[in-house]
C-alpha atoms as a PDB file:
ATOM      1  CA  MET A   1      22.241  -2.121 -50.002  1.00  0.00           C
ATOM      2  CA  GLN A   2      25.716  -3.186 -49.898  1.00  0.00           C
ATOM      3  CA  LEU A   3      27.970  -1.483 -47.251  1.00  0.00           C
ATOM      4  CA  ILE A   4      31.624  -0.968 -48.254  1.00  0.00           C
ATOM      5  CA  TYR A   5      34.213  -0.235 -45.315  1.00  0.00           C
ATOM      6  CA  ILE A   6      37.280   1.725 -46.203  1.00  0.00           C
ATOM      7  CA  LYS A   7      40.057   1.643 -43.667  1.00  0.00           C
ATOM      8  CA  MET A   8      41.651   5.124 -43.224  1.00  0.00           C
ATOM      9  CA  ARG A   9      44.472   6.197 -41.159  1.00  0.00           C
ATOM     10  CA  PRO A  10      43.472   8.558 -38.189  1.00  0.00           C
ATOM     11  CA  ASN A  11      47.028   9.811 -37.540  1.00  0.00           C
ATOM     12  CA  TYR A  12      47.365  13.857 -37.959  1.00  0.00           C
ATOM     13  CA  ALA A  13      51.172  13.568 -37.031  1.00  0.00           C
ATOM     14  CA  VAL A  14      53.445  10.512 -36.676  1.00  0.00           C
ATOM     15  CA  GLY A  15      57.116  10.028 -35.287  1.00  0.00           C
ATOM     16  CA  PHE A  16      59.663   8.882 -37.801  1.00  0.00           C
ATOM     17  CA  TYR A  17      61.146   5.964 -36.023  1.00  0.00           C
ATOM     18  CA  ASP A  18      61.240   2.044 -36.185  1.00  0.00           C
ATOM     19  CA  THR A  19      59.394   0.044 -33.523  1.00  0.00           C
ATOM     20  CA  LYS A  20      60.015  -3.133 -31.974  1.00  0.00           C
ATOM     21  CA  ASN A  21      57.524  -6.077 -31.599  1.00  0.00           C
ATOM     22  CA  GLU A  22      58.739  -9.183 -29.583  1.00  0.00           C
ATOM     23  CA  GLY A  23      62.153  -8.518 -30.115  1.00  0.00           C
ATOM     24  CA  LYS A  24      61.838  -8.056 -33.845  1.00  0.00           C
ATOM     25  CA  SER A  25      62.255  -4.884 -35.633  1.00  0.00           C
ATOM     26  CA  VAL A  26      59.240  -3.677 -37.438  1.00  0.00           C
ATOM     27  CA  GLN A  27      60.198  -1.778 -40.430  1.00  0.00           C
ATOM     28  CA  ARG A  28      57.951   1.287 -40.533  1.00  0.00           C
ATOM     29  CA  LYS A  29      59.986   4.232 -41.573  1.00  0.00           C
ATOM     30  CA  ASP A  30      59.330   3.362 -45.418  1.00  0.00           C
ATOM     31  CA  ASN A  31      55.772   3.191 -44.938  1.00  0.00           C
ATOM     32  CA  ILE A  32      55.646   6.585 -43.163  1.00  0.00           C
ATOM     33  CA  ARG A  33      57.793   8.387 -45.597  1.00  0.00           C
ATOM     34  CA  LEU A  34      55.519   7.092 -48.546  1.00  0.00           C
ATOM     35  CA  SER A  35      52.252   8.104 -46.515  1.00  0.00           C
ATOM     36  CA  PHE A  36      53.994  11.724 -45.844  1.00  0.00           C
ATOM     37  CA  ASN A  37      54.987  12.055 -49.620  1.00  0.00           C
ATOM     38  CA  SER A  38      51.221  12.046 -50.477  1.00  0.00           C
ATOM     39  CA  PRO A  39      48.515  14.639 -50.380  1.00  0.00           C
ATOM     40  CA  PHE A  40      47.155  12.684 -47.381  1.00  0.00           C
ATOM     41  CA  ARG A  41      47.809  12.025 -43.975  1.00  0.00           C
ATOM     42  CA  PRO A  42      50.230  12.211 -41.857  1.00  0.00           C
ATOM     43  CA  PHE A  43      50.598  16.107 -42.460  1.00  0.00           C
ATOM     44  CA  VAL A  44      53.148  16.377 -39.657  1.00  0.00           C
ATOM     45  CA  LEU A  45      56.484  14.453 -39.232  1.00  0.00           C
ATOM     46  CA  ALA A  46      58.254  14.342 -36.268  1.00  0.00           C
ATOM     47  CA  THR A  47      61.831  13.142 -36.522  1.00  0.00           C
ATOM     48  CA  THR A  48      65.162  13.042 -34.991  1.00  0.00           C
ATOM     49  CA  SER A  49      68.764  13.124 -36.628  1.00  0.00           C
ATOM     50  CA  ILE A  50      67.809   9.733 -38.482  1.00  0.00           C
ATOM     51  CA  GLY A  51      65.558  11.861 -40.720  1.00  0.00           C
ATOM     52  CA  GLN A  52      68.396  14.549 -41.436  1.00  0.00           C
ATOM     53  CA  GLU A  53      70.154  12.833 -44.228  1.00  0.00           C
ATOM     54  CA  GLY A  54      69.519  11.224 -47.573  1.00  0.00           C
ATOM     55  CA  LEU A  55      65.750  11.041 -47.301  1.00  0.00           C
ATOM     56  CA  ASP A  56      63.142  12.963 -49.454  1.00  0.00           C
ATOM     57  CA  PHE A  57      60.206  14.609 -47.977  1.00  0.00           C
ATOM     58  CA  HIS A  58      59.603  17.404 -50.489  1.00  0.00           C
ATOM     59  CA  TYR A  59      56.740  16.238 -52.535  1.00  0.00           C
ATOM     60  CA  TYR A  60      54.115  17.813 -50.321  1.00  0.00           C
ATOM     61  CA  CYS A  61      55.989  19.514 -47.660  1.00  0.00           C
ATOM     62  CA  ARG A  62      57.710  22.998 -47.839  1.00  0.00           C
ATOM     63  CA  LYS A  63      57.948  24.185 -44.011  1.00  0.00           C
ATOM     64  CA  ILE A  64      60.430  22.921 -41.647  1.00  0.00           C
ATOM     65  CA  VAL A  65      60.585  23.453 -37.667  1.00  0.00           C
ATOM     66  CA  HIS A  66      63.937  23.265 -36.137  1.00  0.00           C
ATOM     67  CA  TRP A  67      62.966  22.351 -32.456  1.00  0.00           C
ATOM     68  CA  ASN A  68      66.371  22.443 -31.652  1.00  0.00           C
ATOM     69  CA  LEU A  69      69.322  24.139 -33.475  1.00  0.00           C
ATOM     70  CA  PRO A  70      72.388  22.109 -34.847  1.00  0.00           C
ATOM     71  CA  SER A  71      75.622  22.666 -33.980  1.00  0.00           C
ATOM     72  CA  ASN A  72      77.050  23.462 -37.443  1.00  0.00           C
ATOM     73  CA  PRO A  73      75.633  25.177 -40.739  1.00  0.00           C
ATOM     74  CA  ILE A  74      76.082  21.553 -42.501  1.00  0.00           C
ATOM     75  CA  ASP A  75      73.283  19.841 -40.382  1.00  0.00           C
ATOM     76  CA  LEU A  76      71.261  22.829 -40.821  1.00  0.00           C
ATOM     77  CA  GLU A  77      71.498  22.469 -44.698  1.00  0.00           C
ATOM     78  CA  GLN A  78      71.151  18.850 -44.320  1.00  0.00           C
ATOM     79  CA  ARG A  79      67.836  19.098 -42.425  1.00  0.00           C
ATOM     80  CA  GLU A  80      66.286  21.592 -44.921  1.00  0.00           C
ATOM     81  CA  GLY A  81      67.820  19.574 -47.831  1.00  0.00           C
ATOM     82  CA  ARG A  82      65.073  17.373 -47.003  1.00  0.00           C
ATOM     83  CA  ILE A  83      62.294  19.453 -48.662  1.00  0.00           C
ATOM     84  CA  ASN A  84      64.685  21.998 -50.926  1.00  0.00           C
ATOM     85  CA  ARG A  85      64.814  19.141 -53.818  1.00  0.00           C
ATOM     86  CA  TYR A  86      64.346  18.651 -57.541  1.00  0.00           C
ATOM     87  CA  LYS A  87      60.698  19.691 -58.211  1.00  0.00           C
ATOM     88  CA  CYS A  88      59.969  20.297 -54.767  1.00  0.00           C
ATOM     89  CA  LEU A  89      56.525  21.568 -53.619  1.00  0.00           C
ATOM     90  CA  ALA A  90      57.550  25.349 -53.497  1.00  0.00           C
ATOM     91  CA  ILE A  91      58.742  24.951 -57.329  1.00  0.00           C
ATOM     92  CA  ARG A  92      55.788  23.143 -58.250  1.00  0.00           C
ATOM     93  CA  GLN A  93      53.479  25.759 -56.534  1.00  0.00           C
ATOM     94  CA  ASN A  94      55.345  28.695 -58.308  1.00  0.00           C
ATOM     95  CA  ILE A  95      55.339  27.131 -61.517  1.00  0.00           C
ATOM     96  CA  ALA A  96      51.490  26.433 -61.188  1.00  0.00           C
ATOM     97  CA  ASN A  97      50.962  29.911 -60.102  1.00  0.00           C
ATOM     98  CA  LYS A  98      52.432  31.394 -63.262  1.00  0.00           C
ATOM     99  CA  TYR A  99      51.717  28.386 -66.017  1.00  0.00           C
ATOM    100  CA  GLY A 100      48.545  26.915 -64.507  1.00  0.00           C
ATOM    101  CA  ASP A 101      46.398  28.632 -67.005  1.00  0.00           C
ATOM    102  CA  ILE A 102      47.962  27.202 -70.339  1.00  0.00           C
ATOM    103  CA  ASN A 103      46.090  24.872 -72.652  1.00  0.00           C
ATOM    104  CA  PHE A 104      47.455  21.561 -72.392  1.00  0.00           C
ATOM    105  CA  ASP A 105      46.984  18.484 -74.233  1.00  0.00           C
ATOM    106  CA  ALA A 106      47.789  15.530 -72.370  1.00  0.00           C
ATOM    107  CA  ASP A 107      49.816  15.908 -69.164  1.00  0.00           C
ATOM    108  CA  ILE A 108      49.284  19.480 -67.429  1.00  0.00           C
ATOM    109  CA  TRP A 109      52.428  18.943 -65.110  1.00  0.00           C
ATOM    110  CA  THR A 110      54.856  17.797 -67.981  1.00  0.00           C
ATOM    111  CA  GLU A 111      53.726  20.601 -70.238  1.00  0.00           C
ATOM    112  CA  MET A 112      53.852  23.456 -67.463  1.00  0.00           C
ATOM    113  CA  LEU A 113      57.281  22.287 -66.722  1.00  0.00           C
ATOM    114  CA  GLU A 114      58.340  22.441 -70.425  1.00  0.00           C
ATOM    115  CA  ALA A 115      56.772  25.870 -70.625  1.00  0.00           C
ATOM    116  CA  ALA A 116      58.700  26.908 -67.201  1.00  0.00           C
ATOM    117  CA  ASN A 117      61.868  25.354 -68.838  1.00  0.00           C
ATOM    118  CA  LYS A 118      61.494  27.285 -72.015  1.00  0.00           C
ATOM    119  CA  LEU A 119      60.661  30.852 -70.467  1.00  0.00           C
ATOM    120  CA  GLU A 120      62.165  30.999 -67.372  1.00  0.00           C
ATOM    121  CA  LYS A 121      65.871  30.467 -68.401  1.00  0.00           C
ATOM    122  CA  ASN A 122      68.145  32.175 -70.600  1.00  0.00           C
ATOM    123  CA  ASN A 123      71.370  30.827 -72.425  1.00  0.00           C
ATOM    124  CA  ASP A 124      73.457  31.779 -69.489  1.00  0.00           C
ATOM    125  CA  MET A 125      71.653  29.698 -66.954  1.00  0.00           C
ATOM    126  CA  CYS A 126      72.099  26.024 -66.272  1.00  0.00           C
ATOM    127  CA  GLU A 127      69.952  22.862 -66.233  1.00  0.00           C
ATOM    128  CA  LEU A 128      68.801  23.719 -62.489  1.00  0.00           C
ATOM    129  CA  VAL A 129      66.409  26.043 -63.395  1.00  0.00           C
ATOM    130  CA  PRO A 130      63.619  25.571 -63.205  1.00  0.00           C
ATOM    131  CA  PHE A 131      63.557  22.173 -61.702  1.00  0.00           C
ATOM    132  CA  TRP A 132      65.504  23.268 -58.707  1.00  0.00           C
ATOM    133  CA  CYS A 133      65.279  26.936 -58.410  1.00  0.00           C
ATOM    134  CA  LEU A 134      63.870  30.030 -60.236  1.00  0.00           C
ATOM    135  CA  PRO A 135      65.476  32.981 -61.380  1.00  0.00           C
ATOM    136  CA  ASP A 136      62.913  35.614 -60.362  1.00  0.00           C
ATOM    137  CA  ASN A 137      61.547  36.273 -57.004  1.00  0.00           C
ATOM    138  CA  GLN A 138      59.294  33.325 -56.042  1.00  0.00           C
ATOM    139  CA  GLU A 139      56.202  33.874 -54.371  1.00  0.00           C
ATOM    140  CA  VAL A 140      55.921  30.427 -52.883  1.00  0.00           C
ATOM    141  CA  LYS A 141      58.988  29.678 -50.656  1.00  0.00           C
ATOM    142  CA  ILE A 142      60.375  27.055 -48.571  1.00  0.00           C
ATOM    143  CA  GLU A 143      59.757  28.265 -44.795  1.00  0.00           C
ATOM    144  CA  ARG A 144      62.013  27.838 -41.900  1.00  0.00           C
ATOM    145  CA  ILE A 145      60.476  27.868 -38.374  1.00  0.00           C
ATOM    146  CA  VAL A 146      62.746  28.430 -35.319  1.00  0.00           C
ATOM    147  CA  PRO A 147      60.907  28.681 -32.142  1.00  0.00           C
ATOM    148  CA  VAL A 148      62.778  31.080 -29.931  1.00  0.00           C
ATOM    149  CA  TYR A 149      61.930  30.962 -26.270  1.00  0.00           C
ATOM    150  CA  PRO A 150      62.119  34.088 -23.983  1.00  0.00           C
ATOM    151  CA  LEU A 151      65.398  34.653 -22.356  1.00  0.00           C
ATOM    152  CA  SER A 152      66.970  31.731 -23.998  1.00  0.00           C
ATOM    153  CA  LYS A 153      70.331  31.500 -25.731  1.00  0.00           C
ATOM    154  CA  ASP A 154      68.672  30.259 -29.059  1.00  0.00           C
ATOM    155  CA  GLY A 155      68.152  33.671 -30.520  1.00  0.00           C
ATOM    156  CA  ALA A 156      72.037  34.501 -30.371  1.00  0.00           C
ATOM    157  CA  LYS A 157      72.785  31.117 -31.538  1.00  0.00           C
ATOM    158  CA  TYR A 158      70.574  31.166 -34.529  1.00  0.00           C
ATOM    159  CA  GLU A 159      72.140  34.718 -35.531  1.00  0.00           C
ATOM    160  CA  ARG A 160      75.483  33.129 -35.067  1.00  0.00           C
ATOM    161  CA  LEU A 161      74.499  29.970 -37.256  1.00  0.00           C
ATOM    162  CA  ILE A 162      73.209  31.766 -40.031  1.00  0.00           C
ATOM    163  CA  LYS A 163      76.255  34.042 -40.406  1.00  0.00           C
ATOM    164  CA  ILE A 164      78.489  31.212 -40.310  1.00  0.00           C
ATOM    165  CA  LEU A 165      76.163  29.614 -42.860  1.00  0.00           C
ATOM    166  CA  SER A 166      77.001  32.312 -45.308  1.00  0.00           C
ATOM    167  CA  LEU A 167      80.773  31.841 -44.687  1.00  0.00           C
ATOM    168  CA  TYR A 168      81.526  28.192 -44.354  1.00  0.00           C
ATOM    169  CA  ARG A 169      81.643  27.460 -48.175  1.00  0.00           C
ATOM    170  CA  LEU A 170      84.973  29.504 -47.868  1.00  0.00           C
ATOM    171  CA  SER A 171      86.299  26.850 -46.118  1.00  0.00           C
ATOM    172  CA  LEU A 172      85.649  23.914 -48.583  1.00  0.00           C
ATOM    173  CA  GLY A 173      88.987  21.992 -49.157  1.00  0.00           C
ATOM    174  CA  GLN A 174      90.743  24.090 -46.626  1.00  0.00           C
ATOM    175  CA  ALA A 175      92.651  22.657 -43.506  1.00  0.00           C
ATOM    176  CA  ARG A 176      91.110  23.476 -40.205  1.00  0.00           C
ATOM    177  CA  GLN A 177      87.976  24.765 -41.275  1.00  0.00           C
ATOM    178  CA  GLU A 178      86.424  25.386 -38.009  1.00  0.00           C
ATOM    179  CA  GLU A 179      89.370  27.839 -37.149  1.00  0.00           C
ATOM    180  CA  LEU A 180      88.978  29.748 -40.436  1.00  0.00           C
ATOM    181  CA  LEU A 181      85.414  30.103 -39.944  1.00  0.00           C
ATOM    182  CA  GLU A 182      86.092  31.368 -36.349  1.00  0.00           C
ATOM    183  CA  TYR A 183      88.723  34.031 -37.582  1.00  0.00           C
ATOM    184  CA  LEU A 184      86.143  35.424 -40.117  1.00  0.00           C
ATOM    185  CA  PHE A 185      83.335  35.482 -37.508  1.00  0.00           C
ATOM    186  CA  GLU A 186      85.332  36.840 -34.615  1.00  0.00           C
ATOM    187  CA  ASN A 187      87.104  39.597 -36.559  1.00  0.00           C
ATOM    188  CA  ASN A 188      84.104  41.063 -38.544  1.00  0.00           C
ATOM    189  CA  ILE A 189      85.822  40.746 -42.006  1.00  0.00           C
ATOM    190  CA  LYS A 190      83.983  43.404 -44.317  1.00  0.00           C
ATOM    191  CA  GLU A 191      81.732  42.057 -46.898  1.00  0.00           C
ATOM    192  CA  GLU A 192      83.717  43.854 -49.726  1.00  0.00           C
ATOM    193  CA  GLU A 193      86.907  41.686 -48.492  1.00  0.00           C
ATOM    194  CA  LEU A 194      84.900  38.651 -48.304  1.00  0.00           C
ATOM    195  CA  LYS A 195      83.492  38.956 -51.850  1.00  0.00           C
ATOM    196  CA  GLN A 196      87.171  38.923 -53.058  1.00  0.00           C
ATOM    197  CA  LEU A 197      87.698  35.396 -51.467  1.00  0.00           C
ATOM    198  CA  PHE A 198      84.495  33.764 -52.955  1.00  0.00           C
ATOM    199  CA  MET A 199      84.114  31.648 -55.823  1.00  0.00           C
ATOM    200  CA  ASN A 200      81.032  32.193 -57.816  1.00  0.00           C
ATOM    201  CA  LEU A 201      79.296  28.687 -57.454  1.00  0.00           C
ATOM    202  CA  SER A 202      75.903  29.951 -58.170  1.00  0.00           C
ATOM    203  CA  PRO A 203      73.436  27.205 -59.778  1.00  0.00           C
ATOM    204  CA  PHE A 204      71.959  30.244 -62.094  1.00  0.00           C
ATOM    205  CA  TYR A 205      74.679  30.577 -64.235  1.00  0.00           C
ATOM    206  CA  LYS A 206      77.135  28.693 -66.108  1.00  0.00           C
END
């Protein structure tokens, strides 16, 4: 009997950072990113702000835990944008739930996406449907997890951050954006009045 030894990574969770070995930088972030973007280990990826922008972690991940809250809504969207991307896991799971029982000829994923592209959008919808978002209520969603400790300021900070998140697009292209947001936030502008200030940039409709 011939024994075959297969090396397997035992890491359940890893940190996303570079290491140094005898003064030389060892590039490990690319390997970790490729491993995390697979169905196999590691299943948990811990990172600082270096993993906040410009990286894809969406292939097999739809939950994000904010161990600390950012100071502005743009950073919050940048963090969550790592898993809320083109053909992300949540989108694929929703499409599989609705179209997984179709009769396919060759590539089931290609044919499921083609079926969703044909049936999920009408003439008024743009090309973001169904690859970035779906028009109906999605059974599977991207989850935001924010641990709030008792008697901490995180609860109030989170509520304020979410409220500003819904307003900050009003300030795009405006001078003194932070002052405008603070004014809207502190003066409790009514929702009907805010709707008159918004431009409709919804990805669902042209």
